[in-house]
Short mmCIF file of C-alpha atoms in Angstrom, two decimals:
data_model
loop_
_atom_site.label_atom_id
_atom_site.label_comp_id
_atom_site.label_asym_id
_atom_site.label_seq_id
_atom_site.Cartn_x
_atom_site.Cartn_y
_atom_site.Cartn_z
CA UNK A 1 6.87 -18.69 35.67
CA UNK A 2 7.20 -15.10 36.48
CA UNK A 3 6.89 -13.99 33.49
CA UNK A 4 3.34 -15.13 32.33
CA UNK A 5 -0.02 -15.94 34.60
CA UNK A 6 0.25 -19.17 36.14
CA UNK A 7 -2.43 -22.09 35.22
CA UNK A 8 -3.82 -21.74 38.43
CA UNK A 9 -4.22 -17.86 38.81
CA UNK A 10 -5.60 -18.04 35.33
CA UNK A 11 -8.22 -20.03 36.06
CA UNK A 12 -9.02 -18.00 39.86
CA UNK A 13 -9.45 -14.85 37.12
CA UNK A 14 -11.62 -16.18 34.60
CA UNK A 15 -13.95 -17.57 37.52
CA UNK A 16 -14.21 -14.43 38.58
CA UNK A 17 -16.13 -13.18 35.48
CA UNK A 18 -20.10 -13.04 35.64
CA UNK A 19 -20.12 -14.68 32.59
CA UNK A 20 -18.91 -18.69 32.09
CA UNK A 21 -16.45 -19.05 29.51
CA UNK A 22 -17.81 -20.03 26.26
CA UNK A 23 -17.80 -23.97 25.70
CA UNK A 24 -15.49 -25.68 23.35
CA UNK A 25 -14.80 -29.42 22.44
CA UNK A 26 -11.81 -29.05 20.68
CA UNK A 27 -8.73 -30.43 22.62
CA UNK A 28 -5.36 -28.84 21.34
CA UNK A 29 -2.27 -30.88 20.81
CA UNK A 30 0.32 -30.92 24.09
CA UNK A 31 2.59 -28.56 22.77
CA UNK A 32 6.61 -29.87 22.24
CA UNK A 33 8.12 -26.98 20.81
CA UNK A 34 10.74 -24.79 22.38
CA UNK A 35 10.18 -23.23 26.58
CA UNK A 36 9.09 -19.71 26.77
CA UNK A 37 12.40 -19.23 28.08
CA UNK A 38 14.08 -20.11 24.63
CA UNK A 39 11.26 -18.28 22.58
CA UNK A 40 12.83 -14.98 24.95
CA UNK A 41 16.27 -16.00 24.35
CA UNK A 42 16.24 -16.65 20.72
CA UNK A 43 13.67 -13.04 20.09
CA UNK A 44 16.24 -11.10 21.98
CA UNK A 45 19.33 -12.57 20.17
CA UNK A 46 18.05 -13.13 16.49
CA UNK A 47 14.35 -11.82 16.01
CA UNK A 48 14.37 -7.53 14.65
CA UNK A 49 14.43 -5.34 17.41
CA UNK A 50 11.39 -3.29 15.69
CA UNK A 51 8.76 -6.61 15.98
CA UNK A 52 8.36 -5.81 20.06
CA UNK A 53 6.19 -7.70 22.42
CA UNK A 54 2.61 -6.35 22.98
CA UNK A 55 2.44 -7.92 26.50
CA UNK A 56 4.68 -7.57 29.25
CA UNK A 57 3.96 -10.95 29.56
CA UNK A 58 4.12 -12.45 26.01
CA UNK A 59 2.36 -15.32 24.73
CA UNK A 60 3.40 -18.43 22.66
CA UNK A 61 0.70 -18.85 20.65
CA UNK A 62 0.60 -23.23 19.55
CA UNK A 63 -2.91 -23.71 18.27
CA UNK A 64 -6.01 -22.43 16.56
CA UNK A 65 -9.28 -23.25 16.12
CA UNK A 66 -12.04 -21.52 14.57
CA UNK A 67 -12.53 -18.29 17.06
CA UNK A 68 -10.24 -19.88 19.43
CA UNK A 69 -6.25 -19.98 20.69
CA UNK A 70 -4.38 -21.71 22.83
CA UNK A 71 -0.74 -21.01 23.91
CA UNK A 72 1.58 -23.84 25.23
CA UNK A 73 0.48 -24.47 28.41
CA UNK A 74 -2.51 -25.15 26.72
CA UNK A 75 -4.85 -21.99 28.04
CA UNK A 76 -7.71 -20.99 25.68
CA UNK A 77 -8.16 -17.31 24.49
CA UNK A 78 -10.92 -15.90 22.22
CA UNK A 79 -9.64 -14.28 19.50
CA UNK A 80 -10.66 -10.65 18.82
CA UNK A 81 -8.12 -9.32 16.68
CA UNK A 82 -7.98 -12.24 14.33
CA UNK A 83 -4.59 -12.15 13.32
CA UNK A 84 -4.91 -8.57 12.70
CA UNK A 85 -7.83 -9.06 10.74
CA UNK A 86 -6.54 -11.68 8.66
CA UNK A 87 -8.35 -14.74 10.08
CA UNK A 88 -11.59 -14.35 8.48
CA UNK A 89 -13.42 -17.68 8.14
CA UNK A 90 -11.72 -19.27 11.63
CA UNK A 91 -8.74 -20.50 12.55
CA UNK A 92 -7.83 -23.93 10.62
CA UNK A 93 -11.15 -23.74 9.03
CA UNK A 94 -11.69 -27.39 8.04
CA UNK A 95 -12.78 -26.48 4.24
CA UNK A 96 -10.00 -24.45 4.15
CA UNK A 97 -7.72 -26.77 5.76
CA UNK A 98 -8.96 -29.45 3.55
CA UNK A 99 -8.40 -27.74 0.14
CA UNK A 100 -4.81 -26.65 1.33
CA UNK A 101 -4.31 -29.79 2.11
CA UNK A 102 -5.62 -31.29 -0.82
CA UNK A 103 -3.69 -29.07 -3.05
CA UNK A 104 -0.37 -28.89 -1.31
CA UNK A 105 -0.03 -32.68 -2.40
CA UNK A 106 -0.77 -32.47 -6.24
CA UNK A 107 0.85 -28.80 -7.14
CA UNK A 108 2.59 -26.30 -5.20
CA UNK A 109 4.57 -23.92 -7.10
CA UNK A 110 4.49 -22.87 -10.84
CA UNK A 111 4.29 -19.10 -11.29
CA UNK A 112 1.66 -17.21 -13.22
CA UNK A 113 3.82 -17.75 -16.17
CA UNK A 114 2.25 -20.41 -16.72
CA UNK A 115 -1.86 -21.75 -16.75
CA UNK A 116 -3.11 -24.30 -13.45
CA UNK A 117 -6.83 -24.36 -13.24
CA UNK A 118 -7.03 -23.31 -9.30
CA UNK A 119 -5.93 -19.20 -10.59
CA UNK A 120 -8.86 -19.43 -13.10
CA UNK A 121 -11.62 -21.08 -10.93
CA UNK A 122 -10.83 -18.69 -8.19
CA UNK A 123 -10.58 -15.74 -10.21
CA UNK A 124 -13.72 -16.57 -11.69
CA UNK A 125 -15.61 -16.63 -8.20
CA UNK A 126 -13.50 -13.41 -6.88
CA UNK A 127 -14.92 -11.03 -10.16
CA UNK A 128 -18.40 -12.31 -9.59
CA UNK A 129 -18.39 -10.07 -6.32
CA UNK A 130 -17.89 -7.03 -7.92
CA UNK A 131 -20.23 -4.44 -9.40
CA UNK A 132 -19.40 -2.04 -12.61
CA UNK A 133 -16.34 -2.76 -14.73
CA UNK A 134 -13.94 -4.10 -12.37
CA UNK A 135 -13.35 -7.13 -14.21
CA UNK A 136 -9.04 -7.74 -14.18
CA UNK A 137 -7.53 -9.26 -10.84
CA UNK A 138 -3.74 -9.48 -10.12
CA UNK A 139 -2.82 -12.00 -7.84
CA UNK A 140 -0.16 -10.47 -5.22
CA UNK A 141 1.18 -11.56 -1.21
CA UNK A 142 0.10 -8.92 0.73
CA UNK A 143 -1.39 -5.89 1.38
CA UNK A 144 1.60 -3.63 0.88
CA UNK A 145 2.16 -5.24 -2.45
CA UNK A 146 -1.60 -5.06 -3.58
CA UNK A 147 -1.36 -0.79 -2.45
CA UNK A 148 2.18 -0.57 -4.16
CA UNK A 149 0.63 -1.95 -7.64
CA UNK A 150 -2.34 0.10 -7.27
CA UNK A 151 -0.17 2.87 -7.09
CA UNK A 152 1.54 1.88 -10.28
CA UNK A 153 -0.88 1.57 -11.99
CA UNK A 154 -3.06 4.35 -11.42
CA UNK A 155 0.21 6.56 -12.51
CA UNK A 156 1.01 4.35 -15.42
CA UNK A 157 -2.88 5.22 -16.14
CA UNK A 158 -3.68 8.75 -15.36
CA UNK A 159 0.50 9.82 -16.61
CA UNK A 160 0.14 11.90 -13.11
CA UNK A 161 2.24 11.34 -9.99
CA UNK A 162 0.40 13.18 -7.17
CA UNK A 163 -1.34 10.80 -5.22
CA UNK A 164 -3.28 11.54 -1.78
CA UNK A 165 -4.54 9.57 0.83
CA UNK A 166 -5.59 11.09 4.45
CA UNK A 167 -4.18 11.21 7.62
CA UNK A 168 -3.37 8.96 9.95
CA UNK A 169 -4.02 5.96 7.15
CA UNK A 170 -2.28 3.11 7.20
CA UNK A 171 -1.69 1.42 3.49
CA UNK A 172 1.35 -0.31 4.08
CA UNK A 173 5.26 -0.07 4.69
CA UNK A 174 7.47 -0.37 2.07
CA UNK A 175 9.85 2.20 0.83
CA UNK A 176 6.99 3.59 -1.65
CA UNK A 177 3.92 2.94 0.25
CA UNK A 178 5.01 4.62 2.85
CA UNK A 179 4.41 7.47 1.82
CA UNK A 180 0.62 7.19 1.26
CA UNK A 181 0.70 5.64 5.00
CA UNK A 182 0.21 9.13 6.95
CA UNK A 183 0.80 7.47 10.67
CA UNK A 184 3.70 8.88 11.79
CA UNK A 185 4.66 5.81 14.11
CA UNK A 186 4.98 3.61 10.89
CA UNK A 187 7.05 6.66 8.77
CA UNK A 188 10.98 6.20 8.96
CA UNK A 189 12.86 9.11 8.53
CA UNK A 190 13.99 9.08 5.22
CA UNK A 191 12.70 10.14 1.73
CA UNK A 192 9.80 8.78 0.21
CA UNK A 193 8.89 9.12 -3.13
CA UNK A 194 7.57 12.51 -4.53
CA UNK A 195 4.06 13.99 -5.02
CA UNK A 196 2.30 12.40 -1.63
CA UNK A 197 -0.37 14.43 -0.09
CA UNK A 198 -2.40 13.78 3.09
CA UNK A 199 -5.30 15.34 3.18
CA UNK A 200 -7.40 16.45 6.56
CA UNK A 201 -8.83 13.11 8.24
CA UNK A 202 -13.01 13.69 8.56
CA UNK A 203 -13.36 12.39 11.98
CA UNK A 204 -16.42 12.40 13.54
CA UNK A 205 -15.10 12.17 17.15
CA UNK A 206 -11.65 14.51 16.90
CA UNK A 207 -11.99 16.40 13.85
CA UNK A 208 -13.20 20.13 14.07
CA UNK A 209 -16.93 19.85 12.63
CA UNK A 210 -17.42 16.61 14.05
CA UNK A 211 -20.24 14.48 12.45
CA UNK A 212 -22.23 11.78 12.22
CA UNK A 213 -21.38 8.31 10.67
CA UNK A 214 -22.87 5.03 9.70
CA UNK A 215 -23.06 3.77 12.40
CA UNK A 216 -25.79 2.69 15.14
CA UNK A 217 -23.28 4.30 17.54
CA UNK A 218 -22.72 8.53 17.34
CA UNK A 219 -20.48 10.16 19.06
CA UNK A 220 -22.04 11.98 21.72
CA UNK A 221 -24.14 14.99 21.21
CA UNK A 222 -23.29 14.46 17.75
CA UNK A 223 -25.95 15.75 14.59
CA UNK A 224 -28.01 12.85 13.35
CA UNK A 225 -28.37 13.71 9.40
CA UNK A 226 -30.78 12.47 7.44
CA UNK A 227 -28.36 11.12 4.46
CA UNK A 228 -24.85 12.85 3.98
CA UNK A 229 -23.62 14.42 6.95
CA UNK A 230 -23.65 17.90 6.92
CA UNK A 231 -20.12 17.77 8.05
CA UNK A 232 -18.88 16.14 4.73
CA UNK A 233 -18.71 19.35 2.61
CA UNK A 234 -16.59 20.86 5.13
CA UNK A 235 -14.13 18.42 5.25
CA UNK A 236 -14.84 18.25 1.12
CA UNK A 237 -13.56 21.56 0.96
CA UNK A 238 -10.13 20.99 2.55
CA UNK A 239 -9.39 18.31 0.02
CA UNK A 240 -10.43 20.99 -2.45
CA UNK A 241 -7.94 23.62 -1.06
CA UNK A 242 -5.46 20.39 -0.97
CA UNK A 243 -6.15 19.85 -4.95
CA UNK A 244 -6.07 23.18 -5.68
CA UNK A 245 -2.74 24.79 -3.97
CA UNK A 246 -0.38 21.91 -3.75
CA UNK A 247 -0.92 19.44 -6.92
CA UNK A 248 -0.49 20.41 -10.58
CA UNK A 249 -3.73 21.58 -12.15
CA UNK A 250 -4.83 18.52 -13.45
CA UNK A 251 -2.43 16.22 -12.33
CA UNK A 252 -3.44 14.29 -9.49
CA UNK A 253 -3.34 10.49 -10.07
CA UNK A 254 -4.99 8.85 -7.30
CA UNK A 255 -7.07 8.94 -3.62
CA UNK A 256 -6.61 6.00 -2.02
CA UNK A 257 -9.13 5.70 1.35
CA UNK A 258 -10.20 2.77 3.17
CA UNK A 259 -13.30 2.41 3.91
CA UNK A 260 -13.07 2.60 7.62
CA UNK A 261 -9.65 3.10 8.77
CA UNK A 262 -8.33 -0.13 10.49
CA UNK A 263 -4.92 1.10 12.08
CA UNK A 264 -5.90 4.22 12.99
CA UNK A 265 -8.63 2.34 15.26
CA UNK A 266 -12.24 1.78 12.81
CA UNK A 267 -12.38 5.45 12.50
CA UNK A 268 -15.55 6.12 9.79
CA UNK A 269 -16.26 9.45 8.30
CA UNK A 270 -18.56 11.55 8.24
CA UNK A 271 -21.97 10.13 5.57
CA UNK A 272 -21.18 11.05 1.91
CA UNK A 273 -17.40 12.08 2.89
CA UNK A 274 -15.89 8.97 0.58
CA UNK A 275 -18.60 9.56 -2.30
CA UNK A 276 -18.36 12.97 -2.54
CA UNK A 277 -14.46 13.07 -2.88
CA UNK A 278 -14.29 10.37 -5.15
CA UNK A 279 -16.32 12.41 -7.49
CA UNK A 280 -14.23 15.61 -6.58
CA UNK A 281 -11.04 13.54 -7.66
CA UNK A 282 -12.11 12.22 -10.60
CA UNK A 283 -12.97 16.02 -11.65
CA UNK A 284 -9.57 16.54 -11.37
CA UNK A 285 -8.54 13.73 -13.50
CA UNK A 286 -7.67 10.76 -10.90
CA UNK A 287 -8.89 7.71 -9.36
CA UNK A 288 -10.21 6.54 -6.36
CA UNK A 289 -8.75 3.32 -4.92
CA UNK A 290 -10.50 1.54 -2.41
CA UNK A 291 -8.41 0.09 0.21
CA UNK A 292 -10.51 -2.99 1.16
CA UNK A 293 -7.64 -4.72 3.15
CA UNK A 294 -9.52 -4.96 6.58
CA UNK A 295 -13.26 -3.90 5.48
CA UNK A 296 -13.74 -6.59 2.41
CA UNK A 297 -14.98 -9.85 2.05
CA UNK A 298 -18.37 -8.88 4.65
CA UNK A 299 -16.75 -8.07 7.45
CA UNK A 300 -18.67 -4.93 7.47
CA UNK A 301 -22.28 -6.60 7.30
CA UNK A 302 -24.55 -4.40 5.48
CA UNK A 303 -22.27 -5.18 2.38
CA UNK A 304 -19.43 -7.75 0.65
CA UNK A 305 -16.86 -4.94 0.01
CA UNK A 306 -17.07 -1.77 2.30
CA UNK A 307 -17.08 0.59 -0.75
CA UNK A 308 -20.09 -0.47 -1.27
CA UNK A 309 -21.44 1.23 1.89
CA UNK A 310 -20.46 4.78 0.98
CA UNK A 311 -22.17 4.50 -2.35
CA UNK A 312 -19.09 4.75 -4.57
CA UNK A 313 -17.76 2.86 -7.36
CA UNK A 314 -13.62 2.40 -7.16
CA UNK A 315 -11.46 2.53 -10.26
CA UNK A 316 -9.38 0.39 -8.24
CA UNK A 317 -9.55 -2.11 -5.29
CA UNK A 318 -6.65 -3.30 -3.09
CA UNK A 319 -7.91 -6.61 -0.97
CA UNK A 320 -5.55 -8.80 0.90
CA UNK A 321 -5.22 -10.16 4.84
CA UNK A 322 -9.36 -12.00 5.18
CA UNK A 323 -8.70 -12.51 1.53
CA UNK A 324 -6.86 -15.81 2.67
CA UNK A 325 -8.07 -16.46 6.18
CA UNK A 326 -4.01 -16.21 7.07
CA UNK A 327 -2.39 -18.06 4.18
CA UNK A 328 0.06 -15.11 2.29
CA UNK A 329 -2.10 -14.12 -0.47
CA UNK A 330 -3.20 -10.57 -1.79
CA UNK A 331 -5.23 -9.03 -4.46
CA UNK A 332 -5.72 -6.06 -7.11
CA UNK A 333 -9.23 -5.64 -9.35
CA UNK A 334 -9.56 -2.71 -11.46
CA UNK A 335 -10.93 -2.17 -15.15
CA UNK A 336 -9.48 -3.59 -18.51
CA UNK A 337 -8.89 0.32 -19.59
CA UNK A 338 -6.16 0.64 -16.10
CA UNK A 339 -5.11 -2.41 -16.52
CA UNK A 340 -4.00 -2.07 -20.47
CA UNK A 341 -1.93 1.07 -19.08
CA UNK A 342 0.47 -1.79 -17.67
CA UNK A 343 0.98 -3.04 -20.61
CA UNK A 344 3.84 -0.41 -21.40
CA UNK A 345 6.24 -2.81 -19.50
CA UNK A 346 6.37 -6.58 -18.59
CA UNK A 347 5.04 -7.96 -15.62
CA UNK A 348 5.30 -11.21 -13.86
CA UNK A 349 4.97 -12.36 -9.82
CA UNK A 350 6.93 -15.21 -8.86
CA UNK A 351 4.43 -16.22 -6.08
CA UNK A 352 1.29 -14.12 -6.51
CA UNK A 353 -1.51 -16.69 -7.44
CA UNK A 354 0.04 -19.99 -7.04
CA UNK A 355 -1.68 -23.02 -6.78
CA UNK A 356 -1.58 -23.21 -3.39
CA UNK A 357 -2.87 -19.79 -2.57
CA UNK A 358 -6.00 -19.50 -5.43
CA UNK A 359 -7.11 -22.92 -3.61
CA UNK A 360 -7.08 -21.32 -0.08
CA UNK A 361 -8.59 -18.09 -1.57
CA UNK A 362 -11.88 -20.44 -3.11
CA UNK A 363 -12.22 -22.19 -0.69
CA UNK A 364 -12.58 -18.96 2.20
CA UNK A 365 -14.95 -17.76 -0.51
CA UNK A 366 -17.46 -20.97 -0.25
CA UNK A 367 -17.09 -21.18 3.32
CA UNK A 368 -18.52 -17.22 3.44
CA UNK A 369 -21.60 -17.84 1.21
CA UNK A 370 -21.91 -21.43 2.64
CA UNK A 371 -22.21 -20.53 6.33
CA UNK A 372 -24.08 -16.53 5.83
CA UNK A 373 -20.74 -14.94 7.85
CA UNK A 374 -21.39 -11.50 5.79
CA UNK A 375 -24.98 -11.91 7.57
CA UNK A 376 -23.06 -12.65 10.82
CA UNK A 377 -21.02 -10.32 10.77
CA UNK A 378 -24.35 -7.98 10.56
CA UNK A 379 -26.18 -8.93 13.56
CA UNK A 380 -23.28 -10.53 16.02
CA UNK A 381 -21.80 -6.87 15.06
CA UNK A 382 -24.43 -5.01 15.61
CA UNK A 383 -25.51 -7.27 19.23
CA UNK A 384 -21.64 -6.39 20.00
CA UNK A 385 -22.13 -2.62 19.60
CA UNK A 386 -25.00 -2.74 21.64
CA UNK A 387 -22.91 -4.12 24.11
CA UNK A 388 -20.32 -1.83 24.17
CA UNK A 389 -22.74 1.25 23.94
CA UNK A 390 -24.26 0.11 27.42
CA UNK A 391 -20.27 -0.03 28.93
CA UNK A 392 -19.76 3.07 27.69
CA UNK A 393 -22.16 4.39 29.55
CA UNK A 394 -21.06 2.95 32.72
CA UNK A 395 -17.27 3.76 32.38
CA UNK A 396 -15.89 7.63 31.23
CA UNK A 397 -12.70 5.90 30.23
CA UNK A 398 -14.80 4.82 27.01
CA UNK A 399 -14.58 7.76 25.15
CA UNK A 400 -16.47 6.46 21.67
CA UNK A 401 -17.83 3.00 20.20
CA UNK A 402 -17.65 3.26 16.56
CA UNK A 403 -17.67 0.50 13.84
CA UNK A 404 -19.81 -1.12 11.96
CA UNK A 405 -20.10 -5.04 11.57
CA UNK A 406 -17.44 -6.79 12.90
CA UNK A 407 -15.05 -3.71 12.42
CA UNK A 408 -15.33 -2.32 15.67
CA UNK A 409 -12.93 0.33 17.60
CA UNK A 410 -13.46 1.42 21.47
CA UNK A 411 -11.15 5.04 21.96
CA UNK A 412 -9.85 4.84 25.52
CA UNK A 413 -9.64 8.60 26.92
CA UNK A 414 -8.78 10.09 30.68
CA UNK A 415 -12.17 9.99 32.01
CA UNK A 416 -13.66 13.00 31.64
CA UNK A 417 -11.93 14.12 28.86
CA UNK A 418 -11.27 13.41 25.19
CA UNK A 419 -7.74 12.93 26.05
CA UNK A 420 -6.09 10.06 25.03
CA UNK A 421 -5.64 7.53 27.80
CA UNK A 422 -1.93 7.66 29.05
CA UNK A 423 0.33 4.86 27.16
CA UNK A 424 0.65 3.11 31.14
CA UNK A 425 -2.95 2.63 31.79
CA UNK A 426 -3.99 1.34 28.16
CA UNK A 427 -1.21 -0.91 28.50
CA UNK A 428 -2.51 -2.55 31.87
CA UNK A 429 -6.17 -2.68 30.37
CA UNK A 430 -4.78 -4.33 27.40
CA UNK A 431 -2.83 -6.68 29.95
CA UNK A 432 -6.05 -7.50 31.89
CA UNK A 433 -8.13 -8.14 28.89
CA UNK A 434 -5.69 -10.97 27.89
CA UNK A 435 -5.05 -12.42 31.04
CA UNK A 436 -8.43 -12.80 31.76
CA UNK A 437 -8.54 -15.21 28.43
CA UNK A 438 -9.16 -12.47 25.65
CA UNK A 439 -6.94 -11.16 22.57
CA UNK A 440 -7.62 -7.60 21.04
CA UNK A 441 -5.77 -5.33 19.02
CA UNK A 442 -4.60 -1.62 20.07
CA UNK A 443 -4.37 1.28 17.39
CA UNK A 444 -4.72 4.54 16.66
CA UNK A 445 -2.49 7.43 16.94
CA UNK A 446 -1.51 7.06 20.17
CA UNK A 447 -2.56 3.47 20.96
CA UNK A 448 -5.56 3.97 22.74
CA UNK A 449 -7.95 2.55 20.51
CA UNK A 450 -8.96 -1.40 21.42
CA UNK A 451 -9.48 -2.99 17.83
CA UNK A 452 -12.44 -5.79 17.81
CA UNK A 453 -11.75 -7.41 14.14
CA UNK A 454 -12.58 -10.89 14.78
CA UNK A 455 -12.93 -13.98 12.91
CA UNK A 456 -16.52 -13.59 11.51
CA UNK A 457 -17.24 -16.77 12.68
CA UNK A 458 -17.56 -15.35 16.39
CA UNK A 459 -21.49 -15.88 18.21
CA UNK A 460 -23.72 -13.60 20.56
CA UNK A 461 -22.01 -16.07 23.39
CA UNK A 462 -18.54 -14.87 22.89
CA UNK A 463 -19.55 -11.41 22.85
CA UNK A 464 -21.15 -11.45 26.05
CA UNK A 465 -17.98 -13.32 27.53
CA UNK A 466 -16.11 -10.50 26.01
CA UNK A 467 -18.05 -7.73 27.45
CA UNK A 468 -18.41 -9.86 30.79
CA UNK A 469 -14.26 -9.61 30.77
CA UNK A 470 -14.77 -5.95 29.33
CA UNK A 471 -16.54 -4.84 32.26
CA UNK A 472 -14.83 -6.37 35.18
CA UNK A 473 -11.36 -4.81 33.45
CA UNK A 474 -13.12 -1.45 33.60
CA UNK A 475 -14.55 -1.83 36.99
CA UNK A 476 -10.99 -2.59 38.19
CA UNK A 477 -9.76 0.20 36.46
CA UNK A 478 -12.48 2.63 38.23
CA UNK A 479 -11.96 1.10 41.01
CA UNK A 480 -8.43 1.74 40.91
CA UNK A 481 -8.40 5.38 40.03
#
């Protein structure tokens, strides 16, 4: 018991709160799997050393539902990290559920070697939400693997190697992708492949000109353009210089961007930033790939894919974690002219599109259209943000609300200051947050950004539990200082 809150002190803090906690019906199994003592044992003895515990008093996580988790002594938790933005419809989502279900007892496993109607119905509905010429889909597992075929084949395409992405991105962690990832906390040291570039992140609240985003929150004291930022040019120009002294005239295969950073902590650029270096790269002979791992499927509100917000149209677009509300499943769309390039060698994926997966990845499609969560996303987002804004102005230790949607990011600073909040005290803020019967994410460079990415299913009712919970953890933190 001394590692975790007790029932009964868990339900003394949550009373505490100004606001009740949000109702729900649903009753989660009595969990029989193995004590939180044996979970500790059998992490310490057999589970990687790297996969570390968020919480210095971990949770077993035994059941979802919808917005909600419970661990096993059965406490409930609203979910604002959503698996790392994975769980995009709700946990268990009966459709979903249902057509997994349905599936999972009539085909599992054949490989795209072969035809099964699921890959073609859901491939059908998947192309119909893009614009332009992005018309061929490869069915991957992940995220990583979506990023390390876009890489591919924007080489195979262009015959360039140079690729560049900016800093402090996140695109995945293999051996190759790695590279393009420019967060030094997820680089090992050893060589990656040649020809990766980073080029100057265009950050409205730490870079050097600043700027303003889209966004209904501004940093502070920041301009307020009228279209593109004045600040994008500037930070234009340094991927110019980065084009012009370190790649091969000509030669550059690829920018890959997403369209609000999600590791790094929902940082957004400046207006016009991702449109107006798309166009700069494609001058120079590459593509743009937009990496629409956290940002697609609505998430961001205004629009289905968050490309689509900055104006641009990809050569390439990487999708994967929402894409299957949890189940493994990952995707790459690009044009019948890249994806001919390929054609120079064979290709197959053993798992990538199997029965089981295209019927999950339908059926998360349907239930977004079906029950308006891109609209959701839109105004629960936007309520949320509100929200926020008003704590922000009641606690320094907020240094910026960005996001847009449901893609939201809260930088925690020494008050005061714009430096980031010590490791310690983010750590007990993080603590509180979950102990008072919330889950959120941590990110950015130095883990001092609180992620909000939750399932898009989420209501105005959760959010003000949330903030109710944010505000009394900030008040004790004031308080405390």
């Amino acid at each position: 018991m001394a590692n975790r809150v007790t029932r009964n002190s868990y339900k003394i803090l949550t009373r505490q709160l100004s606001t009740a906690f949000p109702k729900c019906d649903f009753k989660p199994k009595t969990y029989s799997g193995p004590s939180f003592q044996k979970t500790d044992k059998i992490k310490a003895d057999h589970i990687a050393p790297a996969i570390f515990n968020i919480y210095k008093r971990p949770l077993v996580l035994h059941q979802g539902h919808m917005q909600w988790l419970f661990d096993h002594d059965g406490r409930r938790y609203l979910d604002l990290f959503g698996g790392i933005v994975t769980v995009s419809v709700g946990h268990c989502h009966p459709k979903v559920s249902a057509a997994l279900h349905e599936q999972i007892d009539s085909l599992w496993h054949v490989t795209n070697i072969y035809r099964h109607p699921k890959i073609y119905e859901y491939v059908e509905k998947l192309i119909a939400k893009f614009p332009g010429d992005l018309k061929v889909v490869y069915l991957v597992n992940s995220g990583t693997e979506a990023n390390d075929l876009a890489l591919l084949l924007a080489k195979a395409y262009t015959n360039s190697n140079d690729v560049i992405s900016l800093q402090s991105c996140y695109h995945g962690y293999s051996s190759t992708v790695m590279g393009l990832t420019a967060t030094q906390s997820y680089r090992m040291p050893i060589p990656v492949p040649s020809g990766m570039h980073h080029a100057m992140l265009p950050d409205p609240y730490r870079g050097i000109w600043g700027g303003c985003r889209d966004s209904i929150s501004q940093v502070k004291n920041s301009c307020a353009c009228v279209g593109d930022c004045v600040t994008s040019d500037k930070y234009v120009h340094q991927l110019s210089e980065l084009l012009e002294n370190s790649v091969p005239a000509g030669r550059v295969a690829a920018f890959f961007a997403e369209s609000i950073q999600g590791v790094n902590g929902a940082v957004q650029f400046p207006k016009g930033y991702i449109k107006k270096a798309a166009e700069l790269i494609k001058k120079h002979g590459g593509l743009f790939v937009a990496d629409e791992v956290q940002t697609g499927f609505g998430r961001t509100g205004d629009a289905f894919w968050g490309f689509q917000n900055h104006g641009v149209q990809p050569d390439i677009v990487t999708l994967a974690k929402g894409i299957g509300n949890g189940f493994p499943l990952g995707a790459v769309v690009t044009t019948k002219a890249i994806a001919e390039a390929h054609t120079k060698s064979s290709y197959f994926n053993t798992f990538g599109g199997n029965p089981m997966a295209a019927a999950v990845g339908k059926a998360v499609l349907e239930v977004i259209e079906e029950e308006g969560l891109q609209q959701n996303c839109k105004d629960t987002g936007r309520y949320f943000l509100e929200q926020l804004m008003d704590l922000q102005n009641s606690y320094p230790v907020i240094g910026d609300v960005r996001g847009k949607g449901l893609m939201i990011g809260l930088e925690l600073v020494e008050p005061g200051t714009k430096q980031p909040l010590n490791s310690g005290d983010a750590s007990e803020i993080l603590e509180s947050i979950k102990d008072l019967g919330i889950l959120i994410g941590t990110g950015g460079r130095w883990r001092n950004v609180l992620r909000i990415k939750p399932p898009m299913c989420i209501n105005k009712k959760d959010v003000d539990f949330a903030i109710a919970v944010l505000d009394q953890v900030f008040n004790n933190y004031k308080k405390n200082k």
